[in-house]
Coordinates of C-alpha atoms (C1' of nucleotides) in Angstrom, one line a residue:
Chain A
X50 CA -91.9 -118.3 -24.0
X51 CA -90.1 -117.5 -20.3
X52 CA -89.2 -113.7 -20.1
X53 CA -85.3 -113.4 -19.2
X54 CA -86.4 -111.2 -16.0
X55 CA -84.0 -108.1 -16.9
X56 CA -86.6 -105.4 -17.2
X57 CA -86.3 -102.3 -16.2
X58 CA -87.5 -102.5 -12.4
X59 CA -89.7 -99.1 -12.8
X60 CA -91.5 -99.5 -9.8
X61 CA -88.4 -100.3 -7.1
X62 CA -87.8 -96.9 -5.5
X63 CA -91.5 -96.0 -5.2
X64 CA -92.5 -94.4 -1.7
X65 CA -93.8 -97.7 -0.1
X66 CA -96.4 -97.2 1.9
X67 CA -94.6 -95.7 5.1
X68 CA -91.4 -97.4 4.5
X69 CA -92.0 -100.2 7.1
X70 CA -92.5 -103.0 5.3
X71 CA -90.1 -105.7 6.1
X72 CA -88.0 -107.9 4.0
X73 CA -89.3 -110.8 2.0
X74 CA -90.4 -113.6 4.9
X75 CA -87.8 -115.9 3.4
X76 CA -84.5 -116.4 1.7
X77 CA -85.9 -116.5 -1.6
X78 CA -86.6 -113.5 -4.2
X79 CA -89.6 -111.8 -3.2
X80 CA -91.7 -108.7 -4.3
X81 CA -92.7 -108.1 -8.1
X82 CA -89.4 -109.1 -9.4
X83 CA -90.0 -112.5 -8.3
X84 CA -93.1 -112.5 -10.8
X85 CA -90.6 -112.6 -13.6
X86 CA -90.4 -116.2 -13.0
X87 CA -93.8 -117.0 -14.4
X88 CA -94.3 -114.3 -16.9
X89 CA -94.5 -114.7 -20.6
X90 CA -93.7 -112.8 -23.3
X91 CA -96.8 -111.9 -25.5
X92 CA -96.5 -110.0 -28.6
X93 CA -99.8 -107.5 -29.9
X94 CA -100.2 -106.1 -33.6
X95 CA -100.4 -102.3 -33.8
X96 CA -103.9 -101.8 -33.7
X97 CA -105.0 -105.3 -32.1
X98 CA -106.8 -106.0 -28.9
X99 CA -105.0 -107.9 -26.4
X100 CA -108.5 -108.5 -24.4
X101 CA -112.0 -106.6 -24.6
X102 CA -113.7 -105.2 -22.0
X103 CA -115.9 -108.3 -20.1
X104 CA -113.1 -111.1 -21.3
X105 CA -112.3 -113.3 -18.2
X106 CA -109.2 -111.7 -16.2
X107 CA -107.4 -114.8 -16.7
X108 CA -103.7 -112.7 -16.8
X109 CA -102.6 -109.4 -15.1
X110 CA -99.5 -107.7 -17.4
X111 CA -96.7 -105.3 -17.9
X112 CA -95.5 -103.3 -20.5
X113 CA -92.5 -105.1 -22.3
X114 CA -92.4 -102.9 -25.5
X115 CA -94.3 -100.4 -27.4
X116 CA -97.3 -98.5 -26.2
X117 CA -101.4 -99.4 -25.4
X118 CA -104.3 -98.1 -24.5
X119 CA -106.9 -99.0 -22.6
X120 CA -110.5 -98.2 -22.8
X121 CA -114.0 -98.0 -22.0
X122 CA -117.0 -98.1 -24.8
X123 CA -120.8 -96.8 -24.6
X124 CA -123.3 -99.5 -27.0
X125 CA -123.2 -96.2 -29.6
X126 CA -119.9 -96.2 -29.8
X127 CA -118.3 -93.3 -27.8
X128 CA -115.0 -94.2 -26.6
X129 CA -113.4 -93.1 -23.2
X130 CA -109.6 -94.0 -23.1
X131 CA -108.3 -94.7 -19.3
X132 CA -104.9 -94.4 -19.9
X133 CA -101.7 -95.2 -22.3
X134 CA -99.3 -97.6 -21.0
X135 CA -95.6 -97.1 -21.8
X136 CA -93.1 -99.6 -20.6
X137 CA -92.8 -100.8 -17.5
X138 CA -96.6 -100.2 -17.0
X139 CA -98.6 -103.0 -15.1
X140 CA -101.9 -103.7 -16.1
X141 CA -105.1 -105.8 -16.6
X142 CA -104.9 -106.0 -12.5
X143 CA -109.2 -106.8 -11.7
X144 CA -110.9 -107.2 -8.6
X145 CA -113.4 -109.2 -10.2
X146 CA -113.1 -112.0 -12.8
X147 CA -113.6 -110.2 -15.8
X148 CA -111.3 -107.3 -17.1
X149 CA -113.6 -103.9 -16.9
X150 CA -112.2 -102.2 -19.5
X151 CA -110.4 -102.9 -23.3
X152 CA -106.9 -102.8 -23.9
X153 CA -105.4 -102.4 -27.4
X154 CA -101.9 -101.5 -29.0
X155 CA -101.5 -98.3 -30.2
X156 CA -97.8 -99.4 -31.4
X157 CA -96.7 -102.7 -32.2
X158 CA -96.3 -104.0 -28.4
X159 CA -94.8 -107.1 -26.7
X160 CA -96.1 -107.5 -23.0
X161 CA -95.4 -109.7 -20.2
X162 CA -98.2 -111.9 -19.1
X163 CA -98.6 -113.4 -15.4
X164 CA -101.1 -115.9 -14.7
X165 CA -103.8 -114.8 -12.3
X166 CA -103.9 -118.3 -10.5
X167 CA -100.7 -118.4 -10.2
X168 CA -100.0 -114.8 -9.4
X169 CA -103.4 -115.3 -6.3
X170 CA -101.4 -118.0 -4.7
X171 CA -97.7 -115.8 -4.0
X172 CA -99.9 -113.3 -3.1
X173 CA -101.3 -115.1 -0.5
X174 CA -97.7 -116.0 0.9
X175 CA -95.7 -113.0 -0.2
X176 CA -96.9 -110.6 2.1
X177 CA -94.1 -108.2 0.6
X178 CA -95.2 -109.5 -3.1
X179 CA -99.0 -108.1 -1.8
X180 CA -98.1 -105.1 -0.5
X181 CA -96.1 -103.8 -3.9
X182 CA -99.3 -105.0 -6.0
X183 CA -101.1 -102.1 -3.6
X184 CA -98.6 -99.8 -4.3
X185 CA -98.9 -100.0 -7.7
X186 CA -102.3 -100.2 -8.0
X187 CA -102.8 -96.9 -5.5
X188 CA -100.7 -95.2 -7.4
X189 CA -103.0 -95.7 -10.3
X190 CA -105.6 -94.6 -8.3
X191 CA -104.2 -91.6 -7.7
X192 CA -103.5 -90.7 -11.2
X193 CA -107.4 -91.4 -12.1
X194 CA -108.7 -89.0 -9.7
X195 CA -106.3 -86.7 -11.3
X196 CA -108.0 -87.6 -14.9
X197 CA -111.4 -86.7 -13.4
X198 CA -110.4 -83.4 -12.4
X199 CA -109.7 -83.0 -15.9
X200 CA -112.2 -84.6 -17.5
X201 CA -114.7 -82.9 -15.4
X202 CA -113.2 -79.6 -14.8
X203 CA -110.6 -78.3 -17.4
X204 CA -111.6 -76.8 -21.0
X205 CA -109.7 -78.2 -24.1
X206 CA -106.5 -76.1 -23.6
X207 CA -105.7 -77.0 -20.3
X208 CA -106.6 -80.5 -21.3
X209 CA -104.0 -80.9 -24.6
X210 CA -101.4 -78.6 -22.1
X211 CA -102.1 -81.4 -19.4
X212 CA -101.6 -83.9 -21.7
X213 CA -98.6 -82.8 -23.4
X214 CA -97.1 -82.7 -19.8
X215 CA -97.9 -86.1 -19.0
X216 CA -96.2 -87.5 -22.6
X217 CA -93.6 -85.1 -22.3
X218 CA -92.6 -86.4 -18.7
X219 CA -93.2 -90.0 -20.3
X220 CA -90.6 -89.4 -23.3
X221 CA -87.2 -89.9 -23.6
X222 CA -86.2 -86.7 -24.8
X223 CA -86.0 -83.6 -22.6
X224 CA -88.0 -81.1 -24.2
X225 CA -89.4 -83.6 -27.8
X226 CA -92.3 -85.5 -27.6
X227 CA -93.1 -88.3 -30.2
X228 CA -96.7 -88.9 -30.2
X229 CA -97.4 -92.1 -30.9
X230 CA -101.3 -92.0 -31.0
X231 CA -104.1 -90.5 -33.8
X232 CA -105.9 -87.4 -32.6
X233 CA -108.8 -89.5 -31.9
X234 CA -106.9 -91.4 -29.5
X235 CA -106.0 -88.2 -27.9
X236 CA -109.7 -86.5 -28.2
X237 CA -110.8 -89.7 -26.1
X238 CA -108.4 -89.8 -23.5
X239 CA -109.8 -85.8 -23.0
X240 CA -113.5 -86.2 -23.3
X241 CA -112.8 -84.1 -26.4
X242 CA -113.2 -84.4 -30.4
X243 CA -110.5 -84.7 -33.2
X244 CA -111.8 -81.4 -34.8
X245 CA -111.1 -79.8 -31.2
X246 CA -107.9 -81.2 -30.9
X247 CA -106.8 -80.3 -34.2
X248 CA -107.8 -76.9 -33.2
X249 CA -106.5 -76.3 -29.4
X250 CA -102.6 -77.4 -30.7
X251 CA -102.3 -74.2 -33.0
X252 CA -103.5 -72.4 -30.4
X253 CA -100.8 -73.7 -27.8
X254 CA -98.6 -73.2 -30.9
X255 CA -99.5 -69.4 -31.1
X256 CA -98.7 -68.8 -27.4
X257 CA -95.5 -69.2 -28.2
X258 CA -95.0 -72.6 -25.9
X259 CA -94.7 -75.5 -28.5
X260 CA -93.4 -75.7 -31.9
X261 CA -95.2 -78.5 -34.4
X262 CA -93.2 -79.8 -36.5
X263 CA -95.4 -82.1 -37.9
X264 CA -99.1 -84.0 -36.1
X265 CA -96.7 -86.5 -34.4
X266 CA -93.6 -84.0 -33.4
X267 CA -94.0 -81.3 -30.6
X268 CA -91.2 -79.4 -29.5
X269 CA -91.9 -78.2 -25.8
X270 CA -90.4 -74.5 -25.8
X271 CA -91.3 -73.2 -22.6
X272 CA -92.1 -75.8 -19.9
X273 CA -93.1 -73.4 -17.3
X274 CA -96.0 -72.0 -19.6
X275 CA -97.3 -74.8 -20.4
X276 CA -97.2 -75.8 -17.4
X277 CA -98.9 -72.9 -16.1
X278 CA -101.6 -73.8 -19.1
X279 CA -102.7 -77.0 -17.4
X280 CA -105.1 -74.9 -14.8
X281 CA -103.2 -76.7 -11.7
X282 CA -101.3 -74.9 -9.3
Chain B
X70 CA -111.5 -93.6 22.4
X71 CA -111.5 -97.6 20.3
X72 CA -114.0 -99.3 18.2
X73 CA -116.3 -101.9 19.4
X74 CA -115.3 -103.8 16.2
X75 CA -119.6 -104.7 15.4
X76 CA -119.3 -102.8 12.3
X77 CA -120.8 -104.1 9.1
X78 CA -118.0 -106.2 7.6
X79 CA -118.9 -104.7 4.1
X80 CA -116.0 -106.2 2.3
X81 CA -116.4 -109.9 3.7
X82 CA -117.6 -111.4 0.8
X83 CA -116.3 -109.7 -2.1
X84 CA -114.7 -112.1 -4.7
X85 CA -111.0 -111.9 -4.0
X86 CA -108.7 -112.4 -6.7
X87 CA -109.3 -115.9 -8.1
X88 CA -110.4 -117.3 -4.8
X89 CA -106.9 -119.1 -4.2
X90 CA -106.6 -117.2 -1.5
X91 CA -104.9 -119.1 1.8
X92 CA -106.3 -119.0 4.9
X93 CA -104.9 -116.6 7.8
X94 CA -101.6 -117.9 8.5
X95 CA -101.3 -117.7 12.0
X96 CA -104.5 -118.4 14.7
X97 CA -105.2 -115.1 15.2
X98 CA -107.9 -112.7 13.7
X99 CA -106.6 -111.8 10.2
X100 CA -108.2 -109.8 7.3
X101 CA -109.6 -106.6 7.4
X102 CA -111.5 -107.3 10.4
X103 CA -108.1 -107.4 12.6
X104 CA -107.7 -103.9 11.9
X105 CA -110.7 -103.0 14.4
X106 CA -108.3 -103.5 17.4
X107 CA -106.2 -100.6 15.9
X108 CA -108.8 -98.2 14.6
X109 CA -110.4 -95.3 16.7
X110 CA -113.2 -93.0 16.4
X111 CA -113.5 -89.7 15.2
X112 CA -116.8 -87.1 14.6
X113 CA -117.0 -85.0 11.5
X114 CA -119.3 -82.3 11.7
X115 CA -121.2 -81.4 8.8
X116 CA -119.6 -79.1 6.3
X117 CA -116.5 -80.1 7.8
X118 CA -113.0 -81.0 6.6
X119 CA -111.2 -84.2 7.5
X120 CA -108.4 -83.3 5.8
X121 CA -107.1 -81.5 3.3
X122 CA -105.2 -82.1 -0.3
X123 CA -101.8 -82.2 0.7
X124 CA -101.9 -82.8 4.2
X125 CA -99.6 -85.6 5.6
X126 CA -101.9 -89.4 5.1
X127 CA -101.1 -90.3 8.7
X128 CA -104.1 -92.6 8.8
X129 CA -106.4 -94.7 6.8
X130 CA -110.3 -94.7 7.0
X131 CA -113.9 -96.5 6.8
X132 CA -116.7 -94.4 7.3
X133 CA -119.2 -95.7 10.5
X134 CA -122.0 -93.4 10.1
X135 CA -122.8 -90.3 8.4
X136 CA -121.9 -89.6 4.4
X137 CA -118.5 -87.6 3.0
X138 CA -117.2 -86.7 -0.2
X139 CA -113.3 -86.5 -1.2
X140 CA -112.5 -84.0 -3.7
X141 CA -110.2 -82.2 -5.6
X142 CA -109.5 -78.1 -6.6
X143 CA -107.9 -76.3 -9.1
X144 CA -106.6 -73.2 -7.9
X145 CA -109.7 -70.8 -9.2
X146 CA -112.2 -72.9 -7.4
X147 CA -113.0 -75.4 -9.6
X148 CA -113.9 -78.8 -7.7
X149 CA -114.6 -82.4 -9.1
X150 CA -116.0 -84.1 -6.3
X151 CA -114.1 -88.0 -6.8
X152 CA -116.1 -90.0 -4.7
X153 CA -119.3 -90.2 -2.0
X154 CA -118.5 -92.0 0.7
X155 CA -121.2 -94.1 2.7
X156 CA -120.6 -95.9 6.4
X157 CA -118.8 -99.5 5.1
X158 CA -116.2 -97.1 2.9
X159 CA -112.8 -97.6 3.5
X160 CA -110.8 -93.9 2.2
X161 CA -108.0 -92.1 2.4
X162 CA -105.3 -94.7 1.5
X163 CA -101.8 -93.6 0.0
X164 CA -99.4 -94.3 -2.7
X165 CA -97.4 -91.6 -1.3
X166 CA -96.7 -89.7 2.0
X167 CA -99.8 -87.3 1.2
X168 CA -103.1 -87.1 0.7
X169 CA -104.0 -86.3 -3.1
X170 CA -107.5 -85.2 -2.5
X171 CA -109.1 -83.8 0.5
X172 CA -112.1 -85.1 2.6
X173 CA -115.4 -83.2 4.0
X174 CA -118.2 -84.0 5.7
X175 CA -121.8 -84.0 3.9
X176 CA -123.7 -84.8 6.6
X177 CA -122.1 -85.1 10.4
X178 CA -120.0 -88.6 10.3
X179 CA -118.0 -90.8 12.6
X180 CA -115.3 -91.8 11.1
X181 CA -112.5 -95.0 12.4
X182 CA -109.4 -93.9 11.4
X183 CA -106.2 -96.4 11.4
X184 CA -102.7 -95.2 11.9
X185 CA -100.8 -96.1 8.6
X186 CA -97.7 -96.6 10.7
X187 CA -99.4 -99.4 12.3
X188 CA -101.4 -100.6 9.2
X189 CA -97.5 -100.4 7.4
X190 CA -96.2 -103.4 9.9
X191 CA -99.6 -105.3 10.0
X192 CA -99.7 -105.7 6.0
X193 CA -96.3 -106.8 5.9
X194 CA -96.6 -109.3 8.3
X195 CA -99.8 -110.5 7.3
X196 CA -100.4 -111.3 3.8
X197 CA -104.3 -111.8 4.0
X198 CA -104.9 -108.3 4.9
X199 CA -102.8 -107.3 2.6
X200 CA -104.5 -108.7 -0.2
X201 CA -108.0 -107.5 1.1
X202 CA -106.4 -104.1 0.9
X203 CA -105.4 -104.9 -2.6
X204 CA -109.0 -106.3 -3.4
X205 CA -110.3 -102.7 -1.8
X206 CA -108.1 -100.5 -3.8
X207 CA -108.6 -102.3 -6.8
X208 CA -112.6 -102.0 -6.6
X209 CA -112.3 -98.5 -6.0
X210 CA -109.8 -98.3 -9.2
X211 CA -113.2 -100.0 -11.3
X212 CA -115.1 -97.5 -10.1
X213 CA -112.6 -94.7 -11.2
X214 CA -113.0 -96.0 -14.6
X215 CA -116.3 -96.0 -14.7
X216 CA -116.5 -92.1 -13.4
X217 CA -113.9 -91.2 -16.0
X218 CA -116.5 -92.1 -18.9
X219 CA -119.0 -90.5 -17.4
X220 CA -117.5 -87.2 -17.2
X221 CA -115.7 -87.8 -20.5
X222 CA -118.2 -88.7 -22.4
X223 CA -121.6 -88.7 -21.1
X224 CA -124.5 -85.9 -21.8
X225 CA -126.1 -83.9 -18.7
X226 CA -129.5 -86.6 -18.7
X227 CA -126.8 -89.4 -18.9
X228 CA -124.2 -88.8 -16.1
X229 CA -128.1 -87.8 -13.9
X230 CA -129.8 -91.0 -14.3
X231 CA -126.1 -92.6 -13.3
X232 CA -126.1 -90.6 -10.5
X233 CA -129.6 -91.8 -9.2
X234 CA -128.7 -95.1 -10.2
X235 CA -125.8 -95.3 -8.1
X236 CA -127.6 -93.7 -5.3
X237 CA -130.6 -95.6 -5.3
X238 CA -128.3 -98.5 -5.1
X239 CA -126.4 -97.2 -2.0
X240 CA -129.7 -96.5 -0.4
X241 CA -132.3 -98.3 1.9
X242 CA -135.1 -97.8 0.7
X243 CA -136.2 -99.8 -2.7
X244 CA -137.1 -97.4 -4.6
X245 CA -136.6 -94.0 -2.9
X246 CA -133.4 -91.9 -2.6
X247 CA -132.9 -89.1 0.3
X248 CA -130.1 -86.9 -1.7
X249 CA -128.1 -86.0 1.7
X250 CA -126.3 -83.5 -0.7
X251 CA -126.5 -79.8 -2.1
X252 CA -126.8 -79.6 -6.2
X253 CA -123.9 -78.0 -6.2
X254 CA -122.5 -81.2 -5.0
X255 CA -124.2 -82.8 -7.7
X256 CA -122.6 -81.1 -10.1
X257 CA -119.4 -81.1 -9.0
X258 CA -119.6 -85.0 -9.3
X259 CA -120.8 -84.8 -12.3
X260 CA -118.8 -82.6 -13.5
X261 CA -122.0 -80.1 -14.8
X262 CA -123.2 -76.5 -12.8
X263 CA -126.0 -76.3 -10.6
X264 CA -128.4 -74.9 -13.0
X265 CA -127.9 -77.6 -15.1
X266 CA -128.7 -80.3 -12.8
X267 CA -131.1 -78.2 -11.6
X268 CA -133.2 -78.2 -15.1
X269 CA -132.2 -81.6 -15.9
X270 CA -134.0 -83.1 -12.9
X271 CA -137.7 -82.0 -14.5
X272 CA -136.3 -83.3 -18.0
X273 CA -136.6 -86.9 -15.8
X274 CA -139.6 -85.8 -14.4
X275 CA -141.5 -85.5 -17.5
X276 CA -140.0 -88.9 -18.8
X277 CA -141.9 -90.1 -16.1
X278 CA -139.1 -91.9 -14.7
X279 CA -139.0 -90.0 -11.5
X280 CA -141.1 -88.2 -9.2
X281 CA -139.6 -85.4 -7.5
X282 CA -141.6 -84.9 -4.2
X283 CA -138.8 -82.3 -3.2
X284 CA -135.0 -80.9 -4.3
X285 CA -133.4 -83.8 -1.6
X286 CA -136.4 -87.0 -2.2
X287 CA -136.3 -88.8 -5.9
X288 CA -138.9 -91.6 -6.2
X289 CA -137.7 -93.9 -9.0
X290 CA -140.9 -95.0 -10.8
X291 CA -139.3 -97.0 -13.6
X292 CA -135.9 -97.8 -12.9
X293 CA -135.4 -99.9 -16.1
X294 CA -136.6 -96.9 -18.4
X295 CA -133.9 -95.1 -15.6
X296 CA -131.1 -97.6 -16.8
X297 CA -131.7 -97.2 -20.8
X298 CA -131.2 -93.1 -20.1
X299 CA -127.7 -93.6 -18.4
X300 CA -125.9 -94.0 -21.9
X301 CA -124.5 -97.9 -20.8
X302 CA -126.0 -100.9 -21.9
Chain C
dC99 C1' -141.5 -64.3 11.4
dG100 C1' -137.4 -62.2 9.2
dT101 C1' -133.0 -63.5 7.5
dT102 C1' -130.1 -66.3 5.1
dT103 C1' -129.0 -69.9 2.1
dA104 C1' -130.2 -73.2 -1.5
dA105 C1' -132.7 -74.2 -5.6
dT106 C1' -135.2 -72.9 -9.6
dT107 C1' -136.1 -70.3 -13.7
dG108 C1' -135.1 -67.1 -17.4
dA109 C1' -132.3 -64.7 -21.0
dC110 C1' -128.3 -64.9 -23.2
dC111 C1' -123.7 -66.4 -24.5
dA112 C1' -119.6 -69.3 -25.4
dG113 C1' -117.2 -73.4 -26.0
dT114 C1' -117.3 -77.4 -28.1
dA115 C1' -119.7 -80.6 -31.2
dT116 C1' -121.3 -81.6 -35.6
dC117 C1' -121.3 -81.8 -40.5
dA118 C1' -118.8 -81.1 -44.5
dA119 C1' -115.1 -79.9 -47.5
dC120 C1' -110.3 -80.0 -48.3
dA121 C1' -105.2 -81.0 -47.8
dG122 C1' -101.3 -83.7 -46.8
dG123 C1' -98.7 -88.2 -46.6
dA124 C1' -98.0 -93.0 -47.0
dG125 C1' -98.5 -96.8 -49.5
dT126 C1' -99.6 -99.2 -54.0
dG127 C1' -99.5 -100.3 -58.6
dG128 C1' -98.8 -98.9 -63.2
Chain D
dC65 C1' -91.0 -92.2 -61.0
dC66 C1' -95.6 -90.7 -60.9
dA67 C1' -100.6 -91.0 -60.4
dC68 C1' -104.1 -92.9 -57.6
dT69 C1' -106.2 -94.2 -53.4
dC70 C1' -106.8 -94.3 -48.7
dC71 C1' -106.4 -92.5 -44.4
dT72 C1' -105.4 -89.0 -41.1
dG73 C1' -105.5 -84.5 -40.0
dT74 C1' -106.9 -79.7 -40.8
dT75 C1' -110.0 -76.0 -41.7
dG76 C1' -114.6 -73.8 -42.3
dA77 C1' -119.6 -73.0 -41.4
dT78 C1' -123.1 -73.7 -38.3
dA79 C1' -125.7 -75.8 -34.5
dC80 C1' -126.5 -76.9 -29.9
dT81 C1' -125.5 -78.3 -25.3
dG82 C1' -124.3 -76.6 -21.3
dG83 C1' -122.4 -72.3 -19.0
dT84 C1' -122.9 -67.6 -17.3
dC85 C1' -125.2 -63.9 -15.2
dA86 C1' -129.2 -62.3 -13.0
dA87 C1' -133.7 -62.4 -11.0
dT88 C1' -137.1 -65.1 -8.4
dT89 C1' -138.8 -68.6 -5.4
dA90 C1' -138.4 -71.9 -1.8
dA91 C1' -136.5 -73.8 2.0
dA92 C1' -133.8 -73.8 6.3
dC93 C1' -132.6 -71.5 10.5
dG94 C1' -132.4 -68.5 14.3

DNA sequence: CGTTTAATTGACCAGTATCAACAGGAGTGG
DNA sequence: CCACTCCTGTTGATACTGGTCAATTAAACG
């Protein structure tokens, strides 16, 4: 199935390396929307895998619908969760031929799949095509080291304030955030367990900065203090 | 003062996307190793910053000689060290118009430092370079992931005997690693405090894994028993 | 050498994990 | 419509890893 190319274009407008970058060589559409002419639409189960960590990198993708997660496992089982994709997310992006880490559907999910073959050859003529791949793919960068501050640095209430941050400035609604994920999704995106979790939200609820309406509802009351919960700045 | 453009092409070689890769499109030098004619010099003393979080990312880098180590703070002193960077690294690289971690020297380095300006106009003109920047970033961003369960999820022997695995690999000598860094270094890659690397290097020791001729010298005796303690595999 | 800094070691503590019990909701079938 | 079950999340009791604070030793440096 051929996608219909009207998503929403999330990344035009990003800083662009330092704003040099010239048009597209030739008359023709150019950059990532152009890639909408050989994506297709693939739908994931709530709950499935789309690809395991180690699969061949056949596809590189972008978030259509729904949410994901990708992750990392140890042989015991311990779980390290990279990130959540929401739409508009690209993904699955490998510098060598096999994906290095899982991705699943937290929500039912349809994504848009490129072919890697075909994707390797624009990228080798579509200079402008290469240069927004980096863009995208520095920008994810950055957000990792961010995650290893975190991971390495904060203690469980500046992690769940972080986190409620990052969802709340990925929701739709100003100050509501729908949480899509279990608490064990959330303990392993922080290096942290459910029990802690379940613990640290009262405790952001106490200070007066979120209400909880229920495990998937949290009302953000005071930005500023939560903000100023996180440990950064 | 310019390069001499001998260095160690350490990315020549890499497996680049799906190998569909074009050739150069015009005669000239292309690739990576074109951006030698635009880089220049620059000494790093020991101890010393590059630059800081925040400052403006004027330039791009590869390390020549000497080691580094980027890093971020939060604003009570806490520091996750991201990275170590060895000569052959390539650093510094933007999504946007600052840097989002800072860079100090661990031992004195040369660094070759490329104007982003002028790196802006090469990748959009040339679409091989471009990629290979792409095929950089994208290694680095595998790496990331890697770090990210480590400090999530990984116990104080685990993330050690990753360390000296990674370090032993970055090293000369087969089986011995010269630790250019401090412990607290260490630990703030690692994501632990000095005193606990500090009594988690005998715990190795008495595995019998490791000799530990002095704090900066590890002698890997066994690396496979060294590889079963890291948690992976 | 003496001085300073880095690393180790010890004693103790705290934050988070672990293990276990319990409660709340959603779905299912009677 | 209600009980039953399953699953997720919460709460409690306790353990333990790693952190903190302090003292000591070792190494680097002038």
């Amino acid at each position: 199935m051929r996608t219909s190319s009207q998503l929403a274009p999330s990344v035009v407008g990003l800083p662009f390396f330092d704003g040099r970058i010239s048009p597209a060589p030739t008359g023709r559409n150019s950059g990532l929307e152009s890639l909408d002419t050989i994506g297709a639409v693939q739908s994931v189960r709530a709950g499935c895998e789309l690809y395991a960590e180690g699969d061949a990198a056949a596809s590189w993708y972008r978030v259509n619908s729904g949410i994901l997660r990708t992750y990392k496992l140890l042989p015991d089982g311990r779980r390290q969760i990279d990130e959540f994709l929401f739409p508009g997310d690209y993904f699955g992006l490998e510098s060598g031929a096999d994906h290095d880490f899982a991705t699943e559907a937290v929500t039912a999910a349809t994504v848009i799949r490129y072919s890697r073959a075909r994707l390797g050859s624009l990228v080798s003529e579509d200079a402008h095509l290469s240069a927004q791949l980096l863009q995208v793919t520095l920008g994810r960068l950055n957000k990792a080291h961010g995650r290893m501050l975190l991971l390495g640095r904060k203690n469980a209430g500046e992690k769940l304030a972080s986190f409620l941050l990052e969802m709340l400035d990925r929701s739709s609604g100003r100050n509501t955030i729908d949480l899509a994920m279990s608490r064990t999704d959330i303990a392993d995106y922080l290096g942290l367990t459910i029990e802690t979790v379940s613990r640290t939200f009262p405790l952001l609820k106490q200070e007066g900065v979120v209400e909880l309406p229920n495990a998937h509802h949290v009302v953000v009351i005071d930005r500023q203090a939560l903000e100023d919960l996180t440990g950064d700045e």
